[in-house]
Short mmCIF file of C-alpha atoms in Angstrom, two decimals:
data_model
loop_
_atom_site.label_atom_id
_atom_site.label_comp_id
_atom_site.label_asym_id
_atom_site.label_seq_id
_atom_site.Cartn_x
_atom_site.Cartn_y
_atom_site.Cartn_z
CA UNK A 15 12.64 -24.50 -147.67
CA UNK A 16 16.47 -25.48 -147.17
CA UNK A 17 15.68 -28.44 -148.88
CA UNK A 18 14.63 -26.33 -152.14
CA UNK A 19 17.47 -24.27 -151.88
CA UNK A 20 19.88 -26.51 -151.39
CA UNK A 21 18.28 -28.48 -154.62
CA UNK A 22 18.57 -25.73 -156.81
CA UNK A 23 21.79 -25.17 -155.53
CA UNK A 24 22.92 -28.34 -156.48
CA UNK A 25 21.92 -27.72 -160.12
CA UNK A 26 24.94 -26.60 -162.19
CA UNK A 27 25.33 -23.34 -163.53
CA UNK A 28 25.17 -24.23 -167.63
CA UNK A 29 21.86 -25.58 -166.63
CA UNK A 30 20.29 -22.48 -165.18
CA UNK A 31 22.19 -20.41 -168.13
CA UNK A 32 20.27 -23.09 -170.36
CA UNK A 33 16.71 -22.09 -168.99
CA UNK A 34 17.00 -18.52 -168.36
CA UNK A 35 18.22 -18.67 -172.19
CA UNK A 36 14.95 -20.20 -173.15
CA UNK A 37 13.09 -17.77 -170.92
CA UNK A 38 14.45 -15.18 -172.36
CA UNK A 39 13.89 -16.49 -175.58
CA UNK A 40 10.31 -17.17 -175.01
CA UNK A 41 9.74 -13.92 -173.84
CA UNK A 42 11.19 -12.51 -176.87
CA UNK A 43 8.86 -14.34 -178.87
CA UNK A 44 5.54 -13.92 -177.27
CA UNK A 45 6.71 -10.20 -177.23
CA UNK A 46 7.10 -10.46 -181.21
CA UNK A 47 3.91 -12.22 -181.52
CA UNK A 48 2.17 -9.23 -179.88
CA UNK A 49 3.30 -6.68 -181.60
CA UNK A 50 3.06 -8.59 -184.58
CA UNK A 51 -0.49 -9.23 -183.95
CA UNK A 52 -0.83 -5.91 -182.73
CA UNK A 53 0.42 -4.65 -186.21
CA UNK A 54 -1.73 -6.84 -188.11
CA UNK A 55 -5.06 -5.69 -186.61
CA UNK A 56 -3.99 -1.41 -186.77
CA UNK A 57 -3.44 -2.99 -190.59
CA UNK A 58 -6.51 -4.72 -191.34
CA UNK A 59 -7.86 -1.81 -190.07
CA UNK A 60 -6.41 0.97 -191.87
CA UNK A 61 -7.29 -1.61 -194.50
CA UNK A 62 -10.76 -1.98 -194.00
CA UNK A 63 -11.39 1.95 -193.61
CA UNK A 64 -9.51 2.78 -197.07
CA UNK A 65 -11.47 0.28 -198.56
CA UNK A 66 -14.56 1.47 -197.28
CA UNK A 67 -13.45 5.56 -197.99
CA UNK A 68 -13.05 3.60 -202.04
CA UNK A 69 -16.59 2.22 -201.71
CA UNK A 70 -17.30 5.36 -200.70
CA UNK A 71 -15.87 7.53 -203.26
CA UNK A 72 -17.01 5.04 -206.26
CA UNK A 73 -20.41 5.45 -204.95
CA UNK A 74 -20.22 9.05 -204.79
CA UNK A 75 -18.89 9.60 -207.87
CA UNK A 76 -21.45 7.73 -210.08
CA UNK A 77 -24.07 9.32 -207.98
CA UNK A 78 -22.11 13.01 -208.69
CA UNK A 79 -21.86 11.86 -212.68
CA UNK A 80 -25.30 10.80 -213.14
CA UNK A 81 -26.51 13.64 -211.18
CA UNK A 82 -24.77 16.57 -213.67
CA UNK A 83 -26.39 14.11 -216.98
CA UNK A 84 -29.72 14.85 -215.66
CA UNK A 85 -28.98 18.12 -214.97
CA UNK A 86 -28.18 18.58 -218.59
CA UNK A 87 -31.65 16.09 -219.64
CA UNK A 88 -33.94 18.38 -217.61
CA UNK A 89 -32.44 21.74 -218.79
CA UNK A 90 -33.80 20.05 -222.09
CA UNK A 91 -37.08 18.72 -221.06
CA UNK A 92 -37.82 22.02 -220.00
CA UNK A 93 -37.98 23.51 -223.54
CA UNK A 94 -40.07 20.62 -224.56
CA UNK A 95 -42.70 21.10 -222.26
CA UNK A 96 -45.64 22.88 -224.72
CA UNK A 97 -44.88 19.42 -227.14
CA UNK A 98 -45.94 17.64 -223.77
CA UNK A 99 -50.03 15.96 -224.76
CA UNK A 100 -50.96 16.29 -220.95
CA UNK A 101 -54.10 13.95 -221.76
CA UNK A 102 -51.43 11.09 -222.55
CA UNK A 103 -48.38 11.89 -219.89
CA UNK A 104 -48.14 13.83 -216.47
CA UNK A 105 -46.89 17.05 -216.86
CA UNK A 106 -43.60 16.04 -215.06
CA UNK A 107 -42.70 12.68 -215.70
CA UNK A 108 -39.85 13.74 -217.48
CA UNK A 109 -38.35 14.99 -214.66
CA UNK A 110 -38.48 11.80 -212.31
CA UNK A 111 -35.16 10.86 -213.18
CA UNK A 112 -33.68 14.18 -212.34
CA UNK A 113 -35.64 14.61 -208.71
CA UNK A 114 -34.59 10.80 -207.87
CA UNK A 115 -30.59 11.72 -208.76
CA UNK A 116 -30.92 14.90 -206.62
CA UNK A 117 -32.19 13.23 -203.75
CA UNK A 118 -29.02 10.94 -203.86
CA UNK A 119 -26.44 13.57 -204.05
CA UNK A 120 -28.12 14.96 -201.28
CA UNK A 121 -27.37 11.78 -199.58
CA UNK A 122 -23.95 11.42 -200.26
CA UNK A 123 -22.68 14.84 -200.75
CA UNK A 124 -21.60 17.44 -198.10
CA UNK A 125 -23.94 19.76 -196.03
CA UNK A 126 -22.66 22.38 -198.06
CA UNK A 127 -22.85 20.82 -201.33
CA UNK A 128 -26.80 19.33 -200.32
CA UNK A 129 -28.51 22.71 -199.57
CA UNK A 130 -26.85 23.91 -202.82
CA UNK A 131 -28.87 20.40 -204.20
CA UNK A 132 -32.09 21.42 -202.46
CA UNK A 133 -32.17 25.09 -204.03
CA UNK A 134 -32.16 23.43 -207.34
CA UNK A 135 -34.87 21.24 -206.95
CA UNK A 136 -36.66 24.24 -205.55
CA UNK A 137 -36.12 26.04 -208.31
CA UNK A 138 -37.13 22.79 -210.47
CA UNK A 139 -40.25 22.72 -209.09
CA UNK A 140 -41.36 26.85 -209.02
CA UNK A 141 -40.53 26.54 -212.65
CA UNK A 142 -42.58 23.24 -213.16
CA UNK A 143 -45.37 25.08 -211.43
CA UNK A 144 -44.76 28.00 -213.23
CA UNK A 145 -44.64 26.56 -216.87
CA UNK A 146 -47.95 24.57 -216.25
CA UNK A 147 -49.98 27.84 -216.49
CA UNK A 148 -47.56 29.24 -219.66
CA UNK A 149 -48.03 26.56 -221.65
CA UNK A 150 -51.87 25.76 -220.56
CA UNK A 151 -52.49 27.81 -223.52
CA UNK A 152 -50.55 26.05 -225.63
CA UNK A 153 -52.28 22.59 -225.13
CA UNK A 154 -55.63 24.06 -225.46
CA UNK A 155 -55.07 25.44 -228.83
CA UNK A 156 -53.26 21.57 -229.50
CA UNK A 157 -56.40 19.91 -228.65
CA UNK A 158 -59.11 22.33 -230.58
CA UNK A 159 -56.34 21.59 -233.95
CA UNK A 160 -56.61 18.01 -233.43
CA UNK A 161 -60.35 18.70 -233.76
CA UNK A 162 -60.52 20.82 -236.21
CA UNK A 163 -58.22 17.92 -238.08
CA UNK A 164 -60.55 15.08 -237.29
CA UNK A 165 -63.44 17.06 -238.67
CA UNK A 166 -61.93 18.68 -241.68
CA UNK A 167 -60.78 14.71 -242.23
CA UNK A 168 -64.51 13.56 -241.57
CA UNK A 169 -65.88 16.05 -244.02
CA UNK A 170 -63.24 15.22 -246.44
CA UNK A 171 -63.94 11.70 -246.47
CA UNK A 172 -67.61 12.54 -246.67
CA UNK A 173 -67.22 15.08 -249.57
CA UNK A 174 -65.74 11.96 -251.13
CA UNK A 175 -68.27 9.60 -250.52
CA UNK A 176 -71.14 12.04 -251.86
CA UNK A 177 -69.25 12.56 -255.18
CA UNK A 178 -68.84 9.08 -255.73
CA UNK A 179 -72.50 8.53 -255.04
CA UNK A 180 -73.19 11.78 -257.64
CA UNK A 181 -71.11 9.93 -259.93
CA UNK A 182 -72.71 6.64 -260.00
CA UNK A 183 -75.74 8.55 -260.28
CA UNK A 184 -75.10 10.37 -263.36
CA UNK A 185 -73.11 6.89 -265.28
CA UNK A 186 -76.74 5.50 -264.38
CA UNK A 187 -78.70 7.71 -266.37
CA UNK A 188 -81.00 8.17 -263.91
CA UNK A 189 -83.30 10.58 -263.79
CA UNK A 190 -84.45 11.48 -260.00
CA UNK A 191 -83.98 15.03 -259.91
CA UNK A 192 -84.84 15.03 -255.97
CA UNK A 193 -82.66 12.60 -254.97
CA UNK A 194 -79.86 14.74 -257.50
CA UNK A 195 -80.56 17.60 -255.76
CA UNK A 196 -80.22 16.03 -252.18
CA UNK A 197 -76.84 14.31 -252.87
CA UNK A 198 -75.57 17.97 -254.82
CA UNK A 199 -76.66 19.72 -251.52
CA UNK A 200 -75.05 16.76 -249.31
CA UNK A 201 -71.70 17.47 -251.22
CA UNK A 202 -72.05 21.34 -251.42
CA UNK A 203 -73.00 21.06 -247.31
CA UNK A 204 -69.36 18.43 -246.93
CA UNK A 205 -67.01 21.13 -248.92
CA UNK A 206 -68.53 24.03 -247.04
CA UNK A 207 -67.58 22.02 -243.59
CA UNK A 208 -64.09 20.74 -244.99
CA UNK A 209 -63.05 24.29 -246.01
CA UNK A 210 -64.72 25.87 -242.42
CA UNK A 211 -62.89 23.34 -240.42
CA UNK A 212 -59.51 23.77 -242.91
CA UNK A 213 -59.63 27.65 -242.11
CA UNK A 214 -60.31 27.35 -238.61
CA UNK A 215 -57.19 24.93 -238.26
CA UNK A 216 -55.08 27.63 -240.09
CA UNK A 217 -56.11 30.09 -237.57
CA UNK A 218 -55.73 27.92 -234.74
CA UNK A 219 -52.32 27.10 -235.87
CA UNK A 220 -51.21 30.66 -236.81
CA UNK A 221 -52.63 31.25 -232.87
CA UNK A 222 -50.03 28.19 -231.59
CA UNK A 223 -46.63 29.82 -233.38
CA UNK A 224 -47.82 33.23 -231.82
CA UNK A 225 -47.56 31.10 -228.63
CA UNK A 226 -44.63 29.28 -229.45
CA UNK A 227 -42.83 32.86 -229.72
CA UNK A 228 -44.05 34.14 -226.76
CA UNK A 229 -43.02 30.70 -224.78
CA UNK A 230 -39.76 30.55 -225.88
CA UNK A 231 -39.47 34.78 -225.05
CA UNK A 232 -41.07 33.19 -221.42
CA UNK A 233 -38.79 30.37 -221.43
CA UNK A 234 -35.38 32.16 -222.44
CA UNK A 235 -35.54 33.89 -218.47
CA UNK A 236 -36.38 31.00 -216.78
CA UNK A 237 -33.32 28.52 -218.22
CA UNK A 238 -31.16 31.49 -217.36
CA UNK A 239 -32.73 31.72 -213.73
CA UNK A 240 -31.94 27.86 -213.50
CA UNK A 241 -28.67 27.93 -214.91
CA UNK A 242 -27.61 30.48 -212.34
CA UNK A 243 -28.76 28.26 -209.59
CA UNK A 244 -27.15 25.23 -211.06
CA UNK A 245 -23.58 26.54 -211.73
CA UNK A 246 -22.86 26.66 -207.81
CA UNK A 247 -23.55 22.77 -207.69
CA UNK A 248 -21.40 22.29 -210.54
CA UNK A 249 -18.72 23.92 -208.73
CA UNK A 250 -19.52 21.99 -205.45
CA UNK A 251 -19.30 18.84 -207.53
CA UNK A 252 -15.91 19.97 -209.04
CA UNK A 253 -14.82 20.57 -205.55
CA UNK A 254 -16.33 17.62 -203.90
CA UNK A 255 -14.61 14.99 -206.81
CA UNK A 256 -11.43 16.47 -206.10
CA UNK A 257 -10.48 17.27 -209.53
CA UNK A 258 -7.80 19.18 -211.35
CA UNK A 259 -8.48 22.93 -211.78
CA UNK A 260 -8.81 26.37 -210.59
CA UNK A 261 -12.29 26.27 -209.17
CA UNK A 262 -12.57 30.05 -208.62
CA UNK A 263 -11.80 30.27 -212.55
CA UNK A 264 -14.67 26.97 -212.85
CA UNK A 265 -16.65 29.62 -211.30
CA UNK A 266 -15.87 32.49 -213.06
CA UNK A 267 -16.83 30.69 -216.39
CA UNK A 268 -19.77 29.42 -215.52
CA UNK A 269 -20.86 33.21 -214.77
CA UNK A 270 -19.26 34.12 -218.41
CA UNK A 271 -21.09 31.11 -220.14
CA UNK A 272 -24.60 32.70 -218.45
CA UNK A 273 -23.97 36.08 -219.55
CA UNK A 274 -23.14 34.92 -222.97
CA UNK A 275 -26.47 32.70 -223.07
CA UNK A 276 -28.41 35.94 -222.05
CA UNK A 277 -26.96 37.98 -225.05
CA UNK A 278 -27.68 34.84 -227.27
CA UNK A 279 -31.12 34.33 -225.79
CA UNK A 280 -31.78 38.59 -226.56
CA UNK A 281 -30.63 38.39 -229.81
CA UNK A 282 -32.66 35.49 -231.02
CA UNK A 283 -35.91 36.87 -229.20
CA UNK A 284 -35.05 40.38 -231.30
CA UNK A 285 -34.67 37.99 -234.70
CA UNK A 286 -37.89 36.48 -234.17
CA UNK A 287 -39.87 39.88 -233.60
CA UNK A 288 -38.31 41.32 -236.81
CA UNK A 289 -39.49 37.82 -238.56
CA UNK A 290 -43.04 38.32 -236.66
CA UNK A 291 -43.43 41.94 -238.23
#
């Protein structure tokens, strides 16, 4: 143990300044490095958790912008409904689109925001439900015109086909009264059918504008009703997108625009009666 001492004794002074210089220095440097690295990785991430709140706020704005274009599509649809030949498309395939994007904002969107979601797709779907047995009527009278069109067109066609056969007759000179007679009845039977069928699709068409009133008087409520339900989303999505705006006064117009539509939707229901009597 002397030994050692006295060695490092021995050593001169500049020497030991020389390494405790480098210690120190070496220390210095590995105490960089760690905060450095420290630095770095409280960087990359804060990095990686901004980029993933930008991911997230792309995604939830697309899903927020296609969500209010459907909600405009199926506020449309729904007055096209009674045009709707339920023997060729479902009943609500034209609404797909707009259950699909209101699933996805209820993914993405706030708890707040998502029950305000599922109320309108509640809604959606009494009103579905509920415009399947208004415009029931409507179809049915739709499908007994497109008969009455195929056999007005039949008899037509045949009415045709006996006078040509009346004609050939009489440029023949012949002289069959029977067979005359048969093709004059044939013809006389073909009109009466055209103009039976003709009237009937008259009536049955008068019968579908009566309906056509009383839908859209049936339908005027109902795009209210849904419009009432809808303008709290609309403000939840203003809110939720963070953009510019009173949303209280977002609000307050939305209630103006559906009082407005119910004065506009009174007065043309009042028009058509006075053009209906």
């Amino acid at each position: 143990m002397e030994t050692l001492l006295d060695w490092i004794a021995a050593v001169p002074d500049v020497i030991w300044s020389g390494v405790i210089a480098s210690v120190i220095t070496l220390g210095g440097v590995m105490l960089s490095n760690w905060s450095n690295t420290r630095r770095l990785v409280r960087q990359l991430g804060h990095d990686a958790n901004e980029k993933q709140k930008d991911r997230n706020a792309v995604l939830r704005r697309e899903v927020y912008l296609t969500a209010v274009e459907e909600f405009v599509r199926a506020s449309h649809k729904m007055g096209t409904l009674s045009q709707i030949d339920p023997t060729k498309s479902n009943f609500s395939e034209g609404f797909q689109d707009f259950f699909v994007v209101a699933a996805k904002l209820q993914l993405v969107s706030n708890a707040s925001t998502a029950r305000l979601v599922g109320e309108l797709v509640t809604t959606y779907g009494e009103v579905l439900l509920e415009m399947i047995g208004i415009v029931q009527p409507i179809h049915d009278v739709q499908a007994d015109i497109a008969i009455a069109d195929e056999a007005y067109a039949r008899y037509v066609e045949e009415s045709r086909r006996v006078l040509t056969a009346i004609t050939q007759f009489r440029e023949s000179a012949r002289t069959e009264s029977a067979v005359y007679e048969a093709l004059q009845r044939s013809f006389e039977f073909s009109q009466e059918q055209a103009n039976k069928h003709s009237q009937a699709r008259l009536t049955l068409r008068d019968q579908q504008t009566a309906m056509h009133f009383e839908l859209t008087k049936s339908l005027m409520p109902i795009l209210k009703r849904i419009a009432e339900v809808q303008a709290p989303v609309m403000v939840a999505i203003r809110q939720e997108l963070d953009l510019d705006g009173d949303v209280g006064d977002f609000r307050r117009q939305a209630a103006d625009n559906i009082l407005r539509m119910d004065s506009a939707m009174n007065a043309a229901v009042q028009k058509m009666e006075q053009a209906n009597n």
